[in-house]
Short mmCIF file of C-alpha atoms and ligand atoms in Angstrom, two decimals:
data_model
loop_
_atom_site.label_atom_id
_atom_site.label_comp_id
_atom_site.label_asym_id
_atom_site.label_seq_id
_atom_site.Cartn_x
_atom_site.Cartn_y
_atom_site.Cartn_z
CA MET A 1 14.83 7.09 -21.97
CA ARG A 2 18.37 5.65 -21.77
CA ILE A 3 18.71 2.41 -19.47
CA ALA A 4 21.96 1.81 -17.82
CA ARG A 5 22.61 -1.68 -16.16
CA THR A 6 25.93 -1.18 -14.67
CA ILE A 7 27.38 1.58 -12.38
CA PRO A 8 29.84 2.96 -14.91
CA GLU A 9 27.07 3.27 -17.50
CA ALA A 10 24.63 4.71 -14.94
CA ARG A 11 27.48 7.64 -13.98
CA ALA A 12 28.33 8.09 -17.58
CA ALA A 13 24.66 8.91 -18.57
CA VAL A 14 24.16 11.01 -15.27
CA ALA A 15 27.30 13.23 -16.37
CA SER A 16 25.73 13.85 -19.89
CA LEU A 17 22.24 14.61 -18.49
CA ARG A 18 24.35 17.16 -15.94
CA ALA A 19 25.45 18.90 -19.06
CA ASN A 20 21.98 20.27 -19.40
CA ALA A 21 20.41 20.22 -16.06
CA ARG A 22 20.81 22.23 -13.20
CA CYS A 23 18.36 20.44 -10.99
CA LEU A 24 18.64 16.52 -11.23
CA GLY A 25 15.95 14.37 -9.49
CA LEU A 26 16.13 10.77 -8.39
CA VAL A 27 13.15 8.55 -7.82
CA PRO A 28 14.08 5.09 -6.42
CA THR A 29 11.92 2.18 -6.94
CA MET A 30 11.62 -1.67 -6.90
CA GLY A 31 9.39 -1.67 -9.84
CA ALA A 32 6.05 -3.15 -10.49
CA LEU A 33 4.80 0.51 -11.11
CA HIS A 34 1.64 2.06 -9.99
CA ALA A 35 0.15 5.39 -9.92
CA GLY A 36 2.02 5.87 -6.50
CA HIS A 37 5.28 5.67 -8.21
CA ILE A 38 4.28 7.73 -11.08
CA SER A 39 3.22 10.53 -8.51
CA LEU A 40 6.84 10.89 -7.54
CA VAL A 41 8.05 10.80 -11.37
CA ARG A 42 5.58 13.63 -12.02
CA ALA A 43 6.82 15.76 -8.78
CA ALA A 44 10.22 15.02 -9.86
CA ARG A 45 9.70 16.15 -13.34
CA ALA A 46 7.85 19.26 -12.08
CA ALA A 47 10.90 20.17 -9.88
CA CYS A 48 13.81 19.18 -11.68
CA ASP A 49 15.43 19.40 -15.17
CA ALA A 50 16.22 15.98 -15.68
CA VAL A 51 14.74 12.91 -13.76
CA VAL A 52 16.70 9.55 -12.98
CA ALA A 53 14.40 6.61 -12.15
CA THR A 54 16.01 3.26 -10.72
CA ILE A 55 14.41 -0.29 -10.36
CA PHE A 56 16.37 -2.63 -8.18
CA ILE A 57 14.64 -5.08 -6.00
CA ASN A 58 17.28 -4.72 -3.27
CA PRO A 59 17.85 -8.54 -1.83
CA THR A 60 19.37 -7.10 1.42
CA GLN A 61 16.11 -5.56 2.57
CA PHE A 62 14.30 -8.69 2.53
CA ALA A 63 14.96 -11.27 5.60
CA SER A 64 14.76 -14.87 4.69
CA GLY A 65 11.40 -16.41 4.38
CA GLU A 66 9.97 -12.93 2.99
CA ASP A 67 8.62 -12.18 -0.29
CA PHE A 68 11.93 -11.33 -2.38
CA ALA A 69 11.69 -14.49 -4.61
CA GLN A 70 7.83 -13.88 -5.52
CA TYR A 71 8.19 -9.97 -5.52
CA PRO A 72 6.34 -8.88 -8.99
CA ARG A 73 9.10 -8.20 -11.87
CA THR A 74 7.20 -6.29 -14.86
CA PHE A 75 10.41 -4.61 -16.17
CA GLU A 76 9.08 -4.21 -19.87
CA ALA A 77 5.78 -2.52 -18.90
CA ASP A 78 7.86 -0.42 -16.22
CA CYS A 79 10.01 0.95 -19.00
CA ALA A 80 7.22 1.93 -21.08
CA LEU A 81 5.50 3.80 -18.28
CA PHE A 82 8.66 5.51 -17.28
CA GLU A 83 9.45 6.25 -20.79
CA SER A 84 5.88 7.63 -21.38
CA GLU A 85 6.24 9.89 -18.15
CA GLY A 86 9.44 11.63 -19.26
CA VAL A 87 11.92 9.75 -17.27
CA ASP A 88 15.53 10.78 -18.96
CA LEU A 89 17.48 7.50 -17.35
CA LEU A 90 16.37 4.25 -15.63
CA PHE A 91 19.18 2.79 -13.89
CA ALA A 92 18.28 -1.11 -13.26
CA PRO A 93 21.22 -2.90 -12.10
CA GLU A 94 21.33 -6.87 -11.28
CA ALA A 95 21.93 -7.76 -7.85
CA ALA A 96 25.41 -8.78 -8.69
CA GLU A 97 26.22 -5.30 -9.88
CA MET A 98 25.02 -4.03 -6.66
CA TYR A 99 26.62 -6.38 -4.55
CA PRO A 100 29.97 -7.88 -6.07
CA GLU A 101 32.03 -10.42 -4.19
CA GLY A 102 33.26 -8.94 -1.05
CA PHE A 103 30.59 -6.26 -0.66
CA CYS A 104 30.50 -5.31 3.28
CA THR A 105 29.82 -1.94 3.88
CA VAL A 106 26.54 -1.14 5.51
CA VAL A 107 24.87 1.98 6.76
CA GLU A 108 22.85 1.66 9.86
CA ILE A 109 20.59 4.34 11.39
CA GLU A 110 20.79 3.24 15.17
CA GLY A 111 17.69 3.20 17.11
CA VAL A 112 15.14 4.46 14.54
CA SER A 113 15.64 1.52 12.38
CA ASP A 114 14.52 -0.85 15.06
CA ARG A 115 11.25 0.67 15.37
CA LEU A 116 7.97 0.06 13.33
CA ASP A 117 8.63 -2.16 10.23
CA GLY A 118 12.38 -2.44 11.49
CA GLN A 119 11.14 -3.99 14.66
CA SER A 120 8.97 -6.57 12.61
CA ARG A 121 11.80 -6.98 9.71
CA PRO A 122 14.99 -7.04 11.66
CA GLY A 123 17.67 -5.79 9.22
CA HIS A 124 15.02 -4.17 6.63
CA PHE A 125 16.22 -0.45 7.29
CA ARG A 126 19.92 -1.53 7.07
CA GLY A 127 19.32 -2.92 3.66
CA VAL A 128 17.11 0.27 2.77
CA ALA A 129 19.60 2.93 3.89
CA THR A 130 22.57 1.02 2.67
CA VAL A 131 21.14 0.86 -0.90
CA VAL A 132 19.60 4.04 -1.02
CA ALA A 133 22.88 5.83 0.08
CA ARG A 134 24.55 3.99 -2.68
CA LEU A 135 22.16 5.20 -4.97
CA PHE A 136 22.65 8.67 -3.85
CA ASN A 137 26.28 8.39 -4.20
CA ILE A 138 26.11 6.95 -7.75
CA VAL A 139 23.65 9.58 -9.29
CA ALA A 140 24.48 12.38 -7.11
CA PRO A 141 20.87 13.74 -7.39
CA ASP A 142 19.59 17.49 -6.15
CA LYS A 143 16.53 16.10 -5.07
CA ALA A 144 15.25 12.67 -4.04
CA PHE A 145 11.66 11.66 -4.33
CA PHE A 146 9.85 8.98 -2.07
CA GLY A 147 6.44 8.20 -0.81
CA GLN A 148 4.81 9.06 2.42
CA LYS A 149 3.28 5.63 2.25
CA ASP A 150 6.71 4.17 3.72
CA ALA A 151 6.54 6.62 6.77
CA ALA A 152 9.29 4.78 8.69
CA GLN A 153 11.44 4.57 5.48
CA VAL A 154 11.10 8.19 5.22
CA ALA A 155 12.10 8.97 9.04
CA ILE A 156 15.16 6.74 8.35
CA LEU A 157 16.07 8.49 5.10
CA ARG A 158 15.80 11.88 6.53
CA ARG A 159 18.21 10.69 9.58
CA MET A 160 20.74 9.43 7.27
CA VAL A 161 20.81 12.40 4.75
CA ARG A 162 21.41 14.55 7.87
CA ASP A 163 23.74 12.60 9.67
CA LEU A 164 25.94 11.73 6.52
CA ASN A 165 25.75 15.14 4.81
CA PHE A 166 24.15 14.08 1.77
CA PRO A 167 24.08 17.47 -0.16
CA LEU A 168 20.34 16.66 -1.46
CA GLU A 169 16.98 17.62 -0.78
CA LEU A 170 14.56 14.58 0.19
CA ILE A 171 11.16 15.32 -0.99
CA VAL A 172 8.15 13.31 0.37
CA CYS A 173 5.02 12.96 -1.59
CA PRO A 174 1.47 12.19 -0.37
CA ILE A 175 0.02 8.60 -0.34
CA VAL A 176 -1.88 7.72 -3.62
CA ARG A 177 -5.00 5.81 -2.91
CA ASP A 178 -7.36 3.62 -5.00
CA PRO A 179 -10.82 5.44 -5.03
CA ASP A 180 -11.95 3.09 -2.09
CA GLY A 181 -9.25 3.83 -0.01
CA LEU A 182 -6.62 1.31 -0.45
CA ALA A 183 -2.91 2.60 -0.61
CA LEU A 184 -1.66 1.62 -3.71
CA SER A 185 1.27 -0.85 -3.10
CA SER A 186 2.91 -3.46 -5.68
CA ARG A 187 2.14 -5.89 -2.99
CA ASN A 188 -1.45 -5.28 -3.48
CA ARG A 189 -1.18 -7.63 -6.34
CA TYR A 190 -0.75 -10.52 -3.85
CA LEU A 191 -4.54 -9.92 -2.63
CA SER A 192 -7.17 -11.89 -3.98
CA PRO A 193 -10.61 -9.93 -4.39
CA GLU A 194 -11.65 -11.18 -1.05
CA ASP A 195 -8.44 -10.27 0.73
CA ARG A 196 -8.48 -6.62 -1.14
CA GLY A 197 -11.99 -6.05 0.40
CA HIS A 198 -10.65 -7.20 3.89
CA ALA A 199 -7.84 -4.97 3.59
CA LEU A 200 -9.80 -2.05 3.36
CA ALA A 201 -9.77 -1.88 6.95
CA LEU A 202 -6.50 -0.44 7.29
CA ALA A 203 -7.35 2.82 5.80
CA ARG A 204 -10.81 2.51 7.64
CA ALA A 205 -8.94 2.27 10.91
CA LEU A 206 -6.97 5.19 10.43
CA CYS A 207 -9.84 7.24 9.28
CA ARG A 208 -11.68 6.34 12.62
CA ILE A 209 -8.65 7.40 14.43
CA GLU A 210 -8.54 10.87 12.58
CA GLU A 211 -12.43 11.17 13.31
CA ARG A 212 -11.71 10.84 16.82
CA ILE A 213 -9.12 13.20 16.85
CA VAL A 214 -11.24 15.80 15.04
CA ALA A 215 -13.95 14.93 17.77
CA GLY A 216 -11.21 16.29 20.24
CA ILE A 217 -9.85 12.85 21.47
CA PHE A 218 -6.03 13.00 21.60
CA ASP A 219 -5.12 10.02 24.32
CA SER A 220 -3.14 7.65 22.08
CA ALA A 221 -4.33 4.67 23.95
CA SER A 222 -7.94 5.37 23.46
CA LEU A 223 -7.36 6.29 19.92
CA LEU A 224 -5.46 3.05 19.09
CA GLU A 225 -8.20 1.02 20.70
CA ALA A 226 -10.78 2.62 18.48
CA GLY A 227 -8.56 1.48 15.43
CA ARG A 228 -7.88 -2.13 16.71
CA ALA A 229 -11.64 -2.35 17.25
CA ILE A 230 -11.93 -1.68 13.38
CA LEU A 231 -9.25 -4.19 12.62
CA ALA A 232 -10.60 -6.84 14.68
CA GLU A 233 -14.00 -6.68 12.55
CA GLU A 234 -11.83 -8.30 9.66
CA PRO A 235 -10.84 -11.58 11.00
CA ALA A 236 -8.70 -12.24 7.86
CA ILE A 237 -6.31 -9.45 9.29
CA ARG A 238 -3.28 -10.28 11.40
CA LEU A 239 -2.13 -7.05 12.94
CA ASP A 240 1.42 -6.44 12.96
CA TYR A 241 1.55 -2.93 14.62
CA LEU A 242 -0.94 0.06 15.16
CA ARG A 243 0.99 2.88 16.87
CA ILE A 244 0.76 6.62 17.13
CA VAL A 245 4.59 7.95 17.10
CA ASP A 246 6.75 10.84 16.54
CA PRO A 247 7.44 10.94 12.91
CA ASP A 248 11.18 11.53 13.09
CA THR A 249 12.17 9.19 15.84
CA LEU A 250 9.50 6.67 15.49
CA GLU A 251 8.99 6.39 19.41
CA ASP A 252 5.65 6.16 20.89
CA LEU A 253 3.69 9.29 21.63
CA PRO A 254 1.29 9.39 24.74
CA ASN A 255 -0.85 12.01 22.92
CA ALA A 256 -1.79 12.47 19.10
CA ARG A 257 -0.31 15.82 18.71
CA HIS A 258 0.17 17.83 15.64
CA GLY A 259 2.20 16.23 13.22
CA ALA A 260 2.21 12.84 15.00
CA LEU A 261 2.34 9.80 12.71
CA VAL A 262 -0.36 7.06 13.00
CA ALA A 263 1.10 3.74 11.56
CA VAL A 264 -0.37 0.75 10.62
CA ALA A 265 1.12 -2.76 9.15
CA ALA A 266 -0.89 -5.87 8.79
CA TRP A 267 -1.13 -9.24 7.16
CA VAL A 268 -3.96 -9.85 4.98
CA GLY A 269 -3.50 -13.41 3.02
CA SER A 270 0.21 -13.67 2.04
CA ALA A 271 0.70 -9.64 1.77
CA ARG A 272 2.28 -7.59 4.43
CA LEU A 273 0.43 -4.17 4.08
CA ILE A 274 1.25 -0.84 5.66
CA ASP A 275 -0.37 2.49 5.53
CA ASN A 276 -0.47 5.69 7.65
CA LEU A 277 -1.55 9.11 8.35
CA LEU A 278 -0.18 12.21 9.50
CA ILE A 279 -1.86 14.35 12.09
CA PRO A 280 -2.59 17.79 10.42
P1 AMP B 301 8.96 0.62 -3.79
O1 AMP B 301 8.74 0.45 -5.27
O2 AMP B 301 7.45 0.08 -3.08
O3 AMP B 301 9.95 0.42 -3.04
O4 AMP B 301 8.33 2.25 -3.60
C1 AMP B 301 9.20 3.13 -4.44
C2 AMP B 301 8.80 4.49 -3.84
O5 AMP B 301 7.36 4.59 -4.05
C3 AMP B 301 8.78 4.64 -2.66
O6 AMP B 301 9.46 6.01 -2.19
C4 AMP B 301 7.65 4.49 -1.89
O7 AMP B 301 7.05 5.43 -0.80
C5 AMP B 301 6.48 4.99 -2.96
N1 AMP B 301 5.40 4.64 -2.76
C6 AMP B 301 5.08 3.43 -3.06
N2 AMP B 301 3.37 3.66 -2.77
C7 AMP B 301 2.85 4.46 -2.71
C8 AMP B 301 1.73 5.56 -2.91
N3 AMP B 301 0.71 4.73 -2.70
N4 AMP B 301 1.80 6.65 -2.86
C9 AMP B 301 2.65 7.40 -2.97
N5 AMP B 301 4.05 6.81 -3.04
C10 AMP B 301 4.30 5.27 -2.86
#
């Protein structure tokens, strides 16, 4: 596995991969890898001739007071894992490489960016869209792999790919969970064993909503009430949002129709966790 630290190095390495790869896959991450990230790499390996992964903890998607400084950094272990999974090229730039003096261009997906996490974390999706657009330009992949875990991010990036005519296919991979249901996240490392137990209520709340839908209840208000009741059983959980929305626009839906997105975000101790469910 080659490691590129600068944009010219990444471009040169991509050009040499291109010589033998008809289909190039991109897996962007912030590192602190877990089985969720690896599922994206494996999907990319299966669908593409060569795989480029990135590790970049993007400062512009963290607001001041968020966990940018504390975000887990496990570069050596991440490299070993990517290498063992057959990643061909790792692009891991420093912040100064991605944001040189004078950098001032942003990608703003209007409206969608202000919903769900965008509402709680103003500017977050501007940071995400701007950096992902640049990774697309630097690597020029045929397919880019993202996790359904970050459902709002998926909505933002789908819109961006459409609106800015990026010539690539966005592939969304299912949420990988621990056996007890907790969605894997780099931020789970912030959880004490006790908080990890409390955090299971997120997946439980989604399951309760799914059960109600299977039982024939589609009214969003009563579904959300059932989900909130589960979360309220855990006083250690501070709910940010629990909503039933259109998966593309992220606007609230009065009824949980086929394809609707049930999304939850909550603070458990110092960790802000997200999880979601797509209504089949
Ligand atoms: P991150 O490093 O948290 O920015 O995540 C990098 C990519 O991995 C994003 O596309 C995430 O949606 C995806 N991802 C994170 N957690 C999971 C998970 N539990 N299952 C599947 N994909 C995930």
